[in-house]
Tab-separated table of N, CA and C in Angstrom:
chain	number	residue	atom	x	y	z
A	1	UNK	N	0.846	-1.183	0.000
A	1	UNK	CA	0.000	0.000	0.000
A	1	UNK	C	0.889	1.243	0.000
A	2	UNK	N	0.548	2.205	-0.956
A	2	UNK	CA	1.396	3.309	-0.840
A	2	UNK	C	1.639	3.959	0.170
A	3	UNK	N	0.379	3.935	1.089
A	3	UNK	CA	0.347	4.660	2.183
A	3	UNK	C	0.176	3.915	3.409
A	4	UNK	N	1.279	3.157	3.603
A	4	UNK	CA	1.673	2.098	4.531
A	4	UNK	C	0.507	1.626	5.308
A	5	UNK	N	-0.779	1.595	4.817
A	5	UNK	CA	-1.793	1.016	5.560
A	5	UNK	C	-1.950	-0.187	5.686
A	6	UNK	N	-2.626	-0.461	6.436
A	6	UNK	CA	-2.625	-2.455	6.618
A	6	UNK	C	-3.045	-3.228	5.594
A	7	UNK	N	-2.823	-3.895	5.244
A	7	UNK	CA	-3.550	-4.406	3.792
A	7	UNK	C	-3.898	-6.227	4.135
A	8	UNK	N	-4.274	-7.002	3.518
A	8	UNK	CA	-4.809	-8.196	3.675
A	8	UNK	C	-3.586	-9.078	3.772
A	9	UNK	N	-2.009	-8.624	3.801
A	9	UNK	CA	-1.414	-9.715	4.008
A	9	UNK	C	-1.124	-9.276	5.322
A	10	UNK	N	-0.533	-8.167	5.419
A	10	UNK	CA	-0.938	-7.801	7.264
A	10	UNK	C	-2.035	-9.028	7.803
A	11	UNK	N	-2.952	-9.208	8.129
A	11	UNK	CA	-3.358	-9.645	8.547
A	11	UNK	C	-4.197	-11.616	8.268
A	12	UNK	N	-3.189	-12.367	7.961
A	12	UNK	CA	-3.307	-13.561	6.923
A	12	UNK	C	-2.848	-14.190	8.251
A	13	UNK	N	-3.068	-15.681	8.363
A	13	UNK	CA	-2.093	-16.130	9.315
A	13	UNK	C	-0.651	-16.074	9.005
A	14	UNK	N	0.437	-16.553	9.812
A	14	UNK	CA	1.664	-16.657	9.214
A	14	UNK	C	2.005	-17.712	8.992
A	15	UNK	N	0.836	-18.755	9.621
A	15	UNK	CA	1.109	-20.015	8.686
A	15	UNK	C	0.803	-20.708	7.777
A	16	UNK	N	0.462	-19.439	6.967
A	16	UNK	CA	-0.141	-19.719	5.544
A	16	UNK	C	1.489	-19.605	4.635
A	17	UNK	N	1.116	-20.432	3.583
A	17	UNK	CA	2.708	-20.001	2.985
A	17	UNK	C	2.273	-18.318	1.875
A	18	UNK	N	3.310	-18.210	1.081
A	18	UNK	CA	3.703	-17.148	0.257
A	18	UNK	C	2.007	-16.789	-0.653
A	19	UNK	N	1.718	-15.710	-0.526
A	19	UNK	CA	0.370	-16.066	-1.402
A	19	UNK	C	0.005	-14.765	-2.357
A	20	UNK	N	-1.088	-15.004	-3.237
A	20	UNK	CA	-0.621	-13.577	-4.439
A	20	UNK	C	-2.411	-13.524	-4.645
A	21	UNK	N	-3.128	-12.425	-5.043
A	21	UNK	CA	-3.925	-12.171	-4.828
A	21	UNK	C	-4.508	-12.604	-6.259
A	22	UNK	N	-5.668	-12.708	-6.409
A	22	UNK	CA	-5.925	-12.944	-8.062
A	22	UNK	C	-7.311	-12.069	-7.789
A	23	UNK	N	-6.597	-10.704	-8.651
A	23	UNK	CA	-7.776	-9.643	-9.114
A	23	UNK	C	-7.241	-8.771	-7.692
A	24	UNK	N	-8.098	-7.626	-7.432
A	24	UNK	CA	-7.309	-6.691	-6.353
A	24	UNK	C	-9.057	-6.164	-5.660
A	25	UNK	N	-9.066	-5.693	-5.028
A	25	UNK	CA	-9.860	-4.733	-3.908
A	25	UNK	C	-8.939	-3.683	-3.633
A	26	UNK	N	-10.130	-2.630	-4.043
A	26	UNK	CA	-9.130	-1.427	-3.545
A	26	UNK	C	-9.647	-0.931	-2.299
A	27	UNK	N	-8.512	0.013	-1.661
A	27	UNK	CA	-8.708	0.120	0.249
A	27	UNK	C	-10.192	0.297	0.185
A	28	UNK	N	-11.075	0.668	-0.425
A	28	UNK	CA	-12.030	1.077	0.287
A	28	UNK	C	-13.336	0.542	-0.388
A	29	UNK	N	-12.798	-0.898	-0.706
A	29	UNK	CA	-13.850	-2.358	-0.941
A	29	UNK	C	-13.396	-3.137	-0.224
A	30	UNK	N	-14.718	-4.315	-0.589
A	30	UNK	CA	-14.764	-5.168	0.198
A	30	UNK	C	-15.289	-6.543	-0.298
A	31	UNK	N	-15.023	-7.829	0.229
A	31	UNK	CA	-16.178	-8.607	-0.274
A	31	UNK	C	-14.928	-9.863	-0.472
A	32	UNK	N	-15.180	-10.315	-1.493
A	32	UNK	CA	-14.415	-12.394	-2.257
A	32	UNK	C	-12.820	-11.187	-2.761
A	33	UNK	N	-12.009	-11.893	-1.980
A	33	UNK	CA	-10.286	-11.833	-2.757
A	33	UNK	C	-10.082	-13.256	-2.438
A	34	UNK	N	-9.766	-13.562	-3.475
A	34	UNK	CA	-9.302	-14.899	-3.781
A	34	UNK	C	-7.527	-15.295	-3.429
A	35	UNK	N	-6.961	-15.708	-3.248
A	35	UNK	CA	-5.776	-15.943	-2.761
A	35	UNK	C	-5.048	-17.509	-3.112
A	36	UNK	N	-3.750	-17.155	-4.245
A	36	UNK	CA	-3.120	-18.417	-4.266
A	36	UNK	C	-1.716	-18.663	-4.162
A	37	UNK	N	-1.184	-19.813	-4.080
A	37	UNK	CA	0.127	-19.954	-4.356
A	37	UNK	C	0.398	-19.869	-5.885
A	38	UNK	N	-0.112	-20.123	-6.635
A	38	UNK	CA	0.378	-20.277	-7.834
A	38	UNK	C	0.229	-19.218	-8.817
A	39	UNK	N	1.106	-18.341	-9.572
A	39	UNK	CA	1.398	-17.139	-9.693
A	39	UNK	C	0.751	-17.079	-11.317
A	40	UNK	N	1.511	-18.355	-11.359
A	40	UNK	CA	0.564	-18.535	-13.225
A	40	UNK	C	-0.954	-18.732	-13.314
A	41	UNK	N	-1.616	-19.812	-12.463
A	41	UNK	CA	-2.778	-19.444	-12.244
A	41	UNK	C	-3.717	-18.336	-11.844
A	42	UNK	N	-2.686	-17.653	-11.389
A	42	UNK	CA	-3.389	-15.927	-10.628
A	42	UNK	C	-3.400	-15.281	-12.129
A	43	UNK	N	-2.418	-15.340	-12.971
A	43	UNK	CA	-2.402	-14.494	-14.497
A	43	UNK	C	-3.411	-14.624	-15.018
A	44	UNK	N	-3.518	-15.907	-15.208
A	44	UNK	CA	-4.672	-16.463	-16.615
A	44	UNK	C	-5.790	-16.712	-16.183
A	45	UNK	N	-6.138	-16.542	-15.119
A	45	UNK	CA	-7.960	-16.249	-13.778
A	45	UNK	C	-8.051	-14.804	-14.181
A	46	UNK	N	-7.136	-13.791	-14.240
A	46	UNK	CA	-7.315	-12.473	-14.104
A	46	UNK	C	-7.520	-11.996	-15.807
A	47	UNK	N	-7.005	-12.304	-16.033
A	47	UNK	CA	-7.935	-12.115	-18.063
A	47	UNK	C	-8.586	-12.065	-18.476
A	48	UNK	N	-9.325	-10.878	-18.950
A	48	UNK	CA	-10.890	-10.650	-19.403
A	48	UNK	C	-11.096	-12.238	-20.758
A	49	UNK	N	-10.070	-12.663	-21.160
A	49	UNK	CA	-10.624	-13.534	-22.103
A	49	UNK	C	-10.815	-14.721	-21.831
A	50	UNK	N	-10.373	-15.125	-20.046
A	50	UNK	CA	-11.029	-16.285	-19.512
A	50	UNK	C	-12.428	-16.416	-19.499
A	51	UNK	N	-12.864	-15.211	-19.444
A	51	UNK	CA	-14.347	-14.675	-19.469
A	51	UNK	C	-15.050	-14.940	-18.072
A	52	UNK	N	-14.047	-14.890	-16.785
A	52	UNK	CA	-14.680	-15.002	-15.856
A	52	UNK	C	-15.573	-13.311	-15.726
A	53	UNK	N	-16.568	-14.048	-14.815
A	53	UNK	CA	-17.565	-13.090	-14.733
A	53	UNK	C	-17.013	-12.434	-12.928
A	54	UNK	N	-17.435	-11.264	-12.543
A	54	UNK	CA	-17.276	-10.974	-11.444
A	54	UNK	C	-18.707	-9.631	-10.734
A	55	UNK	N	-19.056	-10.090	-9.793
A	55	UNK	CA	-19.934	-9.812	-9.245
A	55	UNK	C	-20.020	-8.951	-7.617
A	56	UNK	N	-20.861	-7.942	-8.035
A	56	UNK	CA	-20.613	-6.918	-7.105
A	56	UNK	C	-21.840	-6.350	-6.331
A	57	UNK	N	-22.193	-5.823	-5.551
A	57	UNK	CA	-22.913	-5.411	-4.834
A	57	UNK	C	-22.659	-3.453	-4.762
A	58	UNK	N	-23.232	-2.723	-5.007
A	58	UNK	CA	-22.483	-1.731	-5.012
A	58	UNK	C	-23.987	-0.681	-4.240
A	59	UNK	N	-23.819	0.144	-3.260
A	59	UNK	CA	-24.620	1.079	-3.215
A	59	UNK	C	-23.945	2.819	-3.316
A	60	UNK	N	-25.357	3.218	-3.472
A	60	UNK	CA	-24.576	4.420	-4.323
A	60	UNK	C	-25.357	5.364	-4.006
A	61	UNK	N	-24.878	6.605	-3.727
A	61	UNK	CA	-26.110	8.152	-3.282
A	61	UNK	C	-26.215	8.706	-4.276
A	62	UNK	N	-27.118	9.116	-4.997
A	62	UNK	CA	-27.860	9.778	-5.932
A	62	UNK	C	-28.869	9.694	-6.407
A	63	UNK	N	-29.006	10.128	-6.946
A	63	UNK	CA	-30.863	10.218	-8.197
A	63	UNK	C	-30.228	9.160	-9.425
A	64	UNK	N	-30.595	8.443	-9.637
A	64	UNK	CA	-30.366	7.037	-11.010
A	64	UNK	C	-31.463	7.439	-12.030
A	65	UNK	N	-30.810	7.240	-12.998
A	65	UNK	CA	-31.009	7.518	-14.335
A	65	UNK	C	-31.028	6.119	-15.244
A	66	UNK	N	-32.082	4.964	-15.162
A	66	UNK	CA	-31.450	3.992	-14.889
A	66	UNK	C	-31.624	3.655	-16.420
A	67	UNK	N	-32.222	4.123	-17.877
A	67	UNK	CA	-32.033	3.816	-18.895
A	67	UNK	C	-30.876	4.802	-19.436
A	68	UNK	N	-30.049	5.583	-18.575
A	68	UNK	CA	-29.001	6.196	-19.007
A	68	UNK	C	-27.735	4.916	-18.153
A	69	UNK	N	-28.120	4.788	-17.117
A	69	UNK	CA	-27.369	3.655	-16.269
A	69	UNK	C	-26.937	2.542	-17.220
A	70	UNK	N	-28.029	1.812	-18.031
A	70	UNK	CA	-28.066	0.361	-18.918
A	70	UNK	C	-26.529	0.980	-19.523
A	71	UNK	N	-26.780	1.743	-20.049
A	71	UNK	CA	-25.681	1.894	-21.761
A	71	UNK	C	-24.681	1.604	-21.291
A	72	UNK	N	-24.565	1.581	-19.858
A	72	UNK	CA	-22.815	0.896	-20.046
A	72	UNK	C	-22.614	-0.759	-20.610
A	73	UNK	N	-24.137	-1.290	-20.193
A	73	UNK	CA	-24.204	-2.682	-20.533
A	73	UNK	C	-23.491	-3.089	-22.049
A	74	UNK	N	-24.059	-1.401	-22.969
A	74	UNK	CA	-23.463	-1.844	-24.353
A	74	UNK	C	-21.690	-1.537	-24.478
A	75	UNK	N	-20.948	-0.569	-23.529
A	75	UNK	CA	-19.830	-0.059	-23.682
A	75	UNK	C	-20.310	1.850	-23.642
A	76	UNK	N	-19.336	2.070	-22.536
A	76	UNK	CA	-19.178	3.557	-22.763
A	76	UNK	C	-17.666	4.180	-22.799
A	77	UNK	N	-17.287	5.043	-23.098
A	77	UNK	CA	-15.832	5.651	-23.128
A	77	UNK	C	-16.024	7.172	-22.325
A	78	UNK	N	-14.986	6.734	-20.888
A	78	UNK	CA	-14.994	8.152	-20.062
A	78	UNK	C	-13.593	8.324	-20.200
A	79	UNK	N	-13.390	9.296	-20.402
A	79	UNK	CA	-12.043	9.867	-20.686
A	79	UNK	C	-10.535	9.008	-21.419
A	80	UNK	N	-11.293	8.454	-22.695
A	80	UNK	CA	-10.685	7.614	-23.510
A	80	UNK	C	-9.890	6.086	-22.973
A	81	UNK	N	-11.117	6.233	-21.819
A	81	UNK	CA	-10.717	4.211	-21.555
A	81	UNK	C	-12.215	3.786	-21.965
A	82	UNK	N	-11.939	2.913	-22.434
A	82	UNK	CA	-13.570	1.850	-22.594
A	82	UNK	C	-14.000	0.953	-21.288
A	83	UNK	N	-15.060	1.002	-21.065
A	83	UNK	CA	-15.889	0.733	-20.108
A	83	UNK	C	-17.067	-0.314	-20.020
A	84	UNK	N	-17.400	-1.383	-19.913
A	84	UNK	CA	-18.763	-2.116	-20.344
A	84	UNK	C	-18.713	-3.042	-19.029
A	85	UNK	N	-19.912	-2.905	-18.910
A	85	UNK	CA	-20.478	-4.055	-17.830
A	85	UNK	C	-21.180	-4.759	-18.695
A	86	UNK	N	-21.141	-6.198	-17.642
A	86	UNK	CA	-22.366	-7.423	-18.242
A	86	UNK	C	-23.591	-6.858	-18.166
A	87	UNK	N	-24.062	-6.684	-16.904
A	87	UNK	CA	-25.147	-6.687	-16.228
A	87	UNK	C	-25.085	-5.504	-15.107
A	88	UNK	N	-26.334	-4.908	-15.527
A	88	UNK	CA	-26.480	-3.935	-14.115
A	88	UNK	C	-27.786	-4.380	-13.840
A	89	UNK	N	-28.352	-4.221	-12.365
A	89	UNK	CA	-29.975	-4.100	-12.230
A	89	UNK	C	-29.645	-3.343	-10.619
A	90	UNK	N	-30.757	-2.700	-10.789
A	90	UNK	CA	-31.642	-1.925	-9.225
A	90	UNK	C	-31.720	-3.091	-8.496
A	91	UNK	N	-31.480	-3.220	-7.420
A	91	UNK	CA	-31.642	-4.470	-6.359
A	91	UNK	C	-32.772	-3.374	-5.416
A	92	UNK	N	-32.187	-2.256	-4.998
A	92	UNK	CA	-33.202	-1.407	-4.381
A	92	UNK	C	-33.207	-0.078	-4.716
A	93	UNK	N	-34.093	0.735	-3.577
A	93	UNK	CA	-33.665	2.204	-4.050
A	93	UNK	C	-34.630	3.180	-2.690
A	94	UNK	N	-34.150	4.195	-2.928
A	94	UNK	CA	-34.871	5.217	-1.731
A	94	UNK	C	-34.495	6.384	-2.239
A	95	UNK	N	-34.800	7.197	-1.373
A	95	UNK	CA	-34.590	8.537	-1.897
A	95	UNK	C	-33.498	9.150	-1.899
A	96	UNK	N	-32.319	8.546	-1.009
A	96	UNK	CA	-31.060	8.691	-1.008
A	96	UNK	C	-29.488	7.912	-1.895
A	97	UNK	N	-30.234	6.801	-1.488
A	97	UNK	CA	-29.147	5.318	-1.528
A	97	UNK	C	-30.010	4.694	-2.333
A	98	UNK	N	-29.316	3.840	-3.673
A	98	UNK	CA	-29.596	2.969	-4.222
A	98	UNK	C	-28.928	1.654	-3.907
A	99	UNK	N	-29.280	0.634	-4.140
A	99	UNK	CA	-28.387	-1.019	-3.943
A	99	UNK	C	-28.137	-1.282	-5.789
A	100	UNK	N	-27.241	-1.275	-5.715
A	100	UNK	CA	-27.250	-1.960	-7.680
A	100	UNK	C	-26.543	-3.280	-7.495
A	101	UNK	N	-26.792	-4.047	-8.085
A	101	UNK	CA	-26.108	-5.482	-8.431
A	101	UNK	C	-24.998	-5.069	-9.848
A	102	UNK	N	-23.926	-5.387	-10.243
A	102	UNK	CA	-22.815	-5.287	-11.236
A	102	UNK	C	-22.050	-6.474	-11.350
A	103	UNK	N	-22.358	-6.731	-12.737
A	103	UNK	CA	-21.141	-7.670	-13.247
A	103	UNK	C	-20.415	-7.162	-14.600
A	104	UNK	N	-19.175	-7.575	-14.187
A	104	UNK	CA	-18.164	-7.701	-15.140
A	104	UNK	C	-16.972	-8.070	-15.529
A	105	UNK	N	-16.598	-8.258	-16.600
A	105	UNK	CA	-15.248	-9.260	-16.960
A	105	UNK	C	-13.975	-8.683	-16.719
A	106	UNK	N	-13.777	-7.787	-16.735
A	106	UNK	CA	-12.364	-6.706	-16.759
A	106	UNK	C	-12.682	-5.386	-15.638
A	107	UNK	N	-11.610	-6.144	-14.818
A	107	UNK	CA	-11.930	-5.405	-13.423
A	107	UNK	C	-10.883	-4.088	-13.886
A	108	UNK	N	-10.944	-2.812	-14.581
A	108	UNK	CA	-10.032	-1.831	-14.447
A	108	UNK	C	-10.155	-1.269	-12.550
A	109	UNK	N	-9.126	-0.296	-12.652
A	109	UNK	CA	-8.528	-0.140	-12.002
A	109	UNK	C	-9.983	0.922	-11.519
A	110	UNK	N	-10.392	0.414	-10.593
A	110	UNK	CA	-11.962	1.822	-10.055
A	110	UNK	C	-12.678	2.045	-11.011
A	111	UNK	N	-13.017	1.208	-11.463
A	111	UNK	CA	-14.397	0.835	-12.912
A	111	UNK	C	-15.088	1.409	-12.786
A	112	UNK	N	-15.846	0.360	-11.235
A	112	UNK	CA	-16.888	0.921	-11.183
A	112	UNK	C	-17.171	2.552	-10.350
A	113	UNK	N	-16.333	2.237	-9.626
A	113	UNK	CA	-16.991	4.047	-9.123
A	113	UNK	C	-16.157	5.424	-10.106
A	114	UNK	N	-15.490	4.775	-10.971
A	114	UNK	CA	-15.112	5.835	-12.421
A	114	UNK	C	-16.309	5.918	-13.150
A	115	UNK	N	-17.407	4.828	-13.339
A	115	UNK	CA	-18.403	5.091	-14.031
A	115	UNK	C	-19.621	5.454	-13.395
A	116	UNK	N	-19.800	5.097	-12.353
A	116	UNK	CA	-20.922	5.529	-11.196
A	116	UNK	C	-20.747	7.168	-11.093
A	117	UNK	N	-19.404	7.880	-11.001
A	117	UNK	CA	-19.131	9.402	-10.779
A	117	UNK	C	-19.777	10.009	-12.146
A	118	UNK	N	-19.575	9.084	-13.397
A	118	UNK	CA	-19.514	9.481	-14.648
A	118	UNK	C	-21.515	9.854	-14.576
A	119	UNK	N	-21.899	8.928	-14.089
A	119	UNK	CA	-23.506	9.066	-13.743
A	119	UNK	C	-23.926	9.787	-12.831
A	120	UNK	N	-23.362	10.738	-11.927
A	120	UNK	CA	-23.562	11.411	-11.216
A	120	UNK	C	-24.010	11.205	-9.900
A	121	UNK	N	-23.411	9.557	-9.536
A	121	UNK	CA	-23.561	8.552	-8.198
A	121	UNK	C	-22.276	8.547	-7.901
A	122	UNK	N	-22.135	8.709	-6.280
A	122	UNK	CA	-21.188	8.183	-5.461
A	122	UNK	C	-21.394	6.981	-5.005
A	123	UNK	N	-20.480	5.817	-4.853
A	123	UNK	CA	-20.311	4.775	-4.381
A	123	UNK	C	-20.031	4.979	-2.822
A	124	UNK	N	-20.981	4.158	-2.053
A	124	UNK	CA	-20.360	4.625	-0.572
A	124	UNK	C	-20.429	2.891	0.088
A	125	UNK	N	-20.568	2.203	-0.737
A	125	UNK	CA	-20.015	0.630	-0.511
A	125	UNK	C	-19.813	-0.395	-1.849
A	126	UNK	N	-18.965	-0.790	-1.797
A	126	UNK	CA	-18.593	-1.644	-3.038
A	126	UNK	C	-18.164	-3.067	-2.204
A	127	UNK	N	-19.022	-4.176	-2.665
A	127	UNK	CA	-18.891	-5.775	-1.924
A	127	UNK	C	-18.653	-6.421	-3.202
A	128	UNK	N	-17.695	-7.289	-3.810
A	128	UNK	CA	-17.434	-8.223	-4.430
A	128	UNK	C	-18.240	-9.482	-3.993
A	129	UNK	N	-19.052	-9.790	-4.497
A	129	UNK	CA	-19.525	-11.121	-3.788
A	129	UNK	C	-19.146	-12.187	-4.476
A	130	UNK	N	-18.676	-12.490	-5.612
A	130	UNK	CA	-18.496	-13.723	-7.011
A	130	UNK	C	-17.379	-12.942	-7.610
A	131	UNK	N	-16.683	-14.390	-8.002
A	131	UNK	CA	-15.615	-13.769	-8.965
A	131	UNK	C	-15.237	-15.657	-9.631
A	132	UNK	N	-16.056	-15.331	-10.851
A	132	UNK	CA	-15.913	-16.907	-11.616
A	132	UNK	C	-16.941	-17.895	-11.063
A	133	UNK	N	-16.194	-18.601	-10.790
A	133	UNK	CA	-17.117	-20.327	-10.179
A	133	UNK	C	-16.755	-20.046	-8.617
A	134	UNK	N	-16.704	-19.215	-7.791
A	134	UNK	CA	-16.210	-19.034	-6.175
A	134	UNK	C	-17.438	-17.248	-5.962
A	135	UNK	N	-18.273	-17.932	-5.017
A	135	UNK	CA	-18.868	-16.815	-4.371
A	135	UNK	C	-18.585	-17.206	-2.633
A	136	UNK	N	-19.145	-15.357	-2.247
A	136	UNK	CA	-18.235	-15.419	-1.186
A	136	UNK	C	-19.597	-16.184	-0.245
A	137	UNK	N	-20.826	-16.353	-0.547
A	137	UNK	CA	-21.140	-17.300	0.212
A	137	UNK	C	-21.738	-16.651	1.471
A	138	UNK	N	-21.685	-17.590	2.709
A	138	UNK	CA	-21.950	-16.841	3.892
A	138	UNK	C	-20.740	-16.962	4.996
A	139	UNK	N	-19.400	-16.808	3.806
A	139	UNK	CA	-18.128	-15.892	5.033
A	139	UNK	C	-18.529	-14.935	5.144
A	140	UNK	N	-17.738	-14.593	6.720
A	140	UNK	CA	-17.784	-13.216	7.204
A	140	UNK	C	-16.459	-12.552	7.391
A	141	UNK	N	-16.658	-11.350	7.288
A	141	UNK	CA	-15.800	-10.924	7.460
A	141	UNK	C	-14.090	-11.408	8.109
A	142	UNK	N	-13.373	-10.986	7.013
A	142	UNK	CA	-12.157	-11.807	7.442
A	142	UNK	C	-11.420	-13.261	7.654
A	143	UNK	N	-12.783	-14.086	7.313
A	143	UNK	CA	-13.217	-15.356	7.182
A	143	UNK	C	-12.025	-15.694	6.058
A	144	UNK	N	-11.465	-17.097	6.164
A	144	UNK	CA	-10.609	-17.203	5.591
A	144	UNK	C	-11.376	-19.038	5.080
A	145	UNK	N	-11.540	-19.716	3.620
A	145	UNK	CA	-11.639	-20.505	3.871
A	145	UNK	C	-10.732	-21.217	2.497
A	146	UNK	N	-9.857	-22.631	2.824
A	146	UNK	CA	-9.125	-22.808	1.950
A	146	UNK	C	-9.733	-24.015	1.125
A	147	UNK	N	-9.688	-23.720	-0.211
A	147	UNK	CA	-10.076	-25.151	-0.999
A	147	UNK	C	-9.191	-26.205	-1.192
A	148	UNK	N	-9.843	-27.420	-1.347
A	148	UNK	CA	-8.554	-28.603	-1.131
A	148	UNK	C	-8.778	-28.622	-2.844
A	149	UNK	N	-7.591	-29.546	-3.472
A	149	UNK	CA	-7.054	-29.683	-4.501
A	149	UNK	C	-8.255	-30.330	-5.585
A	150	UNK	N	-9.189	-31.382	-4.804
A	150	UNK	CA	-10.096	-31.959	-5.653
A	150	UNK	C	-11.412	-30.366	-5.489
A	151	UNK	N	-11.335	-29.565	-5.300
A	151	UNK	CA	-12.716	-28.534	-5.039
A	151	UNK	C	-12.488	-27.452	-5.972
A	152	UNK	N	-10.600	-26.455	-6.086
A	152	UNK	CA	-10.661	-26.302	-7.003
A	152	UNK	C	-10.345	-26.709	-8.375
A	153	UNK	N	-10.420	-28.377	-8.618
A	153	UNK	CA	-10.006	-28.470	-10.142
A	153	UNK	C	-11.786	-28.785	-10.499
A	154	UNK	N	-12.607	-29.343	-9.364
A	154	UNK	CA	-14.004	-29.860	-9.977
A	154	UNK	C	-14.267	-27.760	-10.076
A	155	UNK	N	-14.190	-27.057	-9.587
A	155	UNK	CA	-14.469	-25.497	-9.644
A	155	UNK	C	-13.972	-24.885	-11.154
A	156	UNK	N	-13.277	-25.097	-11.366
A	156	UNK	CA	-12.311	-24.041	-12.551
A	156	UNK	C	-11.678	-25.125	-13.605
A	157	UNK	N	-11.876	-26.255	-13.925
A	157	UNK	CA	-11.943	-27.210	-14.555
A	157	UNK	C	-12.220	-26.726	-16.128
A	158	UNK	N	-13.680	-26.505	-15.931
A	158	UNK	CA	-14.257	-26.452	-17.054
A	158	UNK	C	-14.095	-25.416	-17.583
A	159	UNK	N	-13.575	-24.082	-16.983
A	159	UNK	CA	-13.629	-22.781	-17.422
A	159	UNK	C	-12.013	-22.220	-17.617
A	160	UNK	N	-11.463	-23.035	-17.331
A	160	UNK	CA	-9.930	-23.045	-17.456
A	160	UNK	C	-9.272	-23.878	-19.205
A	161	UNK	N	-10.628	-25.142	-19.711
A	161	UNK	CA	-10.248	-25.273	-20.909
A	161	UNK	C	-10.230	-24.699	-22.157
């Protein structure tokens, strides 16, 4: 972390061995980080052309515009990066705070709240819940749980050929 804050290996056991993150959370998300030993497998999981899907929970303060919201579904361009989600939908809404559900293949670097600002929504929680064939399920917080060798090859098997 640039700014020497605690970050998720801070706090890992230490008797976990050497481990590398596949895909990132930035400080101020939350939700499924996936964690492996194997550095080549972390590459080719993280590639929009694996076509893993990744899934988010996002709430957001503003007024929604929500057939201006869709068009990212087709691709939008904010300040000459391209932008597209799978899927957006309203999960809820009030007069303040909306809940949106988000998926997508190519996690840039603050996607989504680069395109949420672009709509004139602040993000004031972002939860990863899915990322591929692994949702986060009902861990909690900080919850650590490890897959044995036969869980992830029957998991990522098919989407790895």
């Amino acid at each position: 972390d640039p700014k020497n804050r605690k970050t998720i290996f801070d706090i890992l056991p230490t008797t976990l061995p050497r481990l590398i993150t596949i895909g990132r959370l930035d400080y101020n998300s939350e939700g499924l980080l996936l964690l492996t030993t194997n550095g080549e497998l972390a590459r080719h999981v993280e590639l929009p052309k694996t076509g893993w899907i990744r899934k988010y929970r996002v709430r957001v303060h503003g007024k929604i515009n929500e057939s201006r919201l869709l068009k990212v579904t087709k691709g939008i361009t904010i300040d000459n990066i391209k932008y597209k989600f799978e899927e957006i939908t309203i999960e809820s809404s009030n007069s303040s705070n909306s809940w949106l559900n988000i998926s997508l293949k190519e996690g840039k670097n603050k996607e989504i709240r680069n395109v949420m600002e672009y709509f004139g929504l602040q993000v004031n929680k972002l939860i990863r819940t899915s990322y591929g064939p692994f949702n986060i399920g009902n861990l909690k917080k900080g919850q650590i749980r490890e897959l044995t060798s036969r869980q992830l090859k029957s998991s990522i098997a098919a989407q790895l050929l």
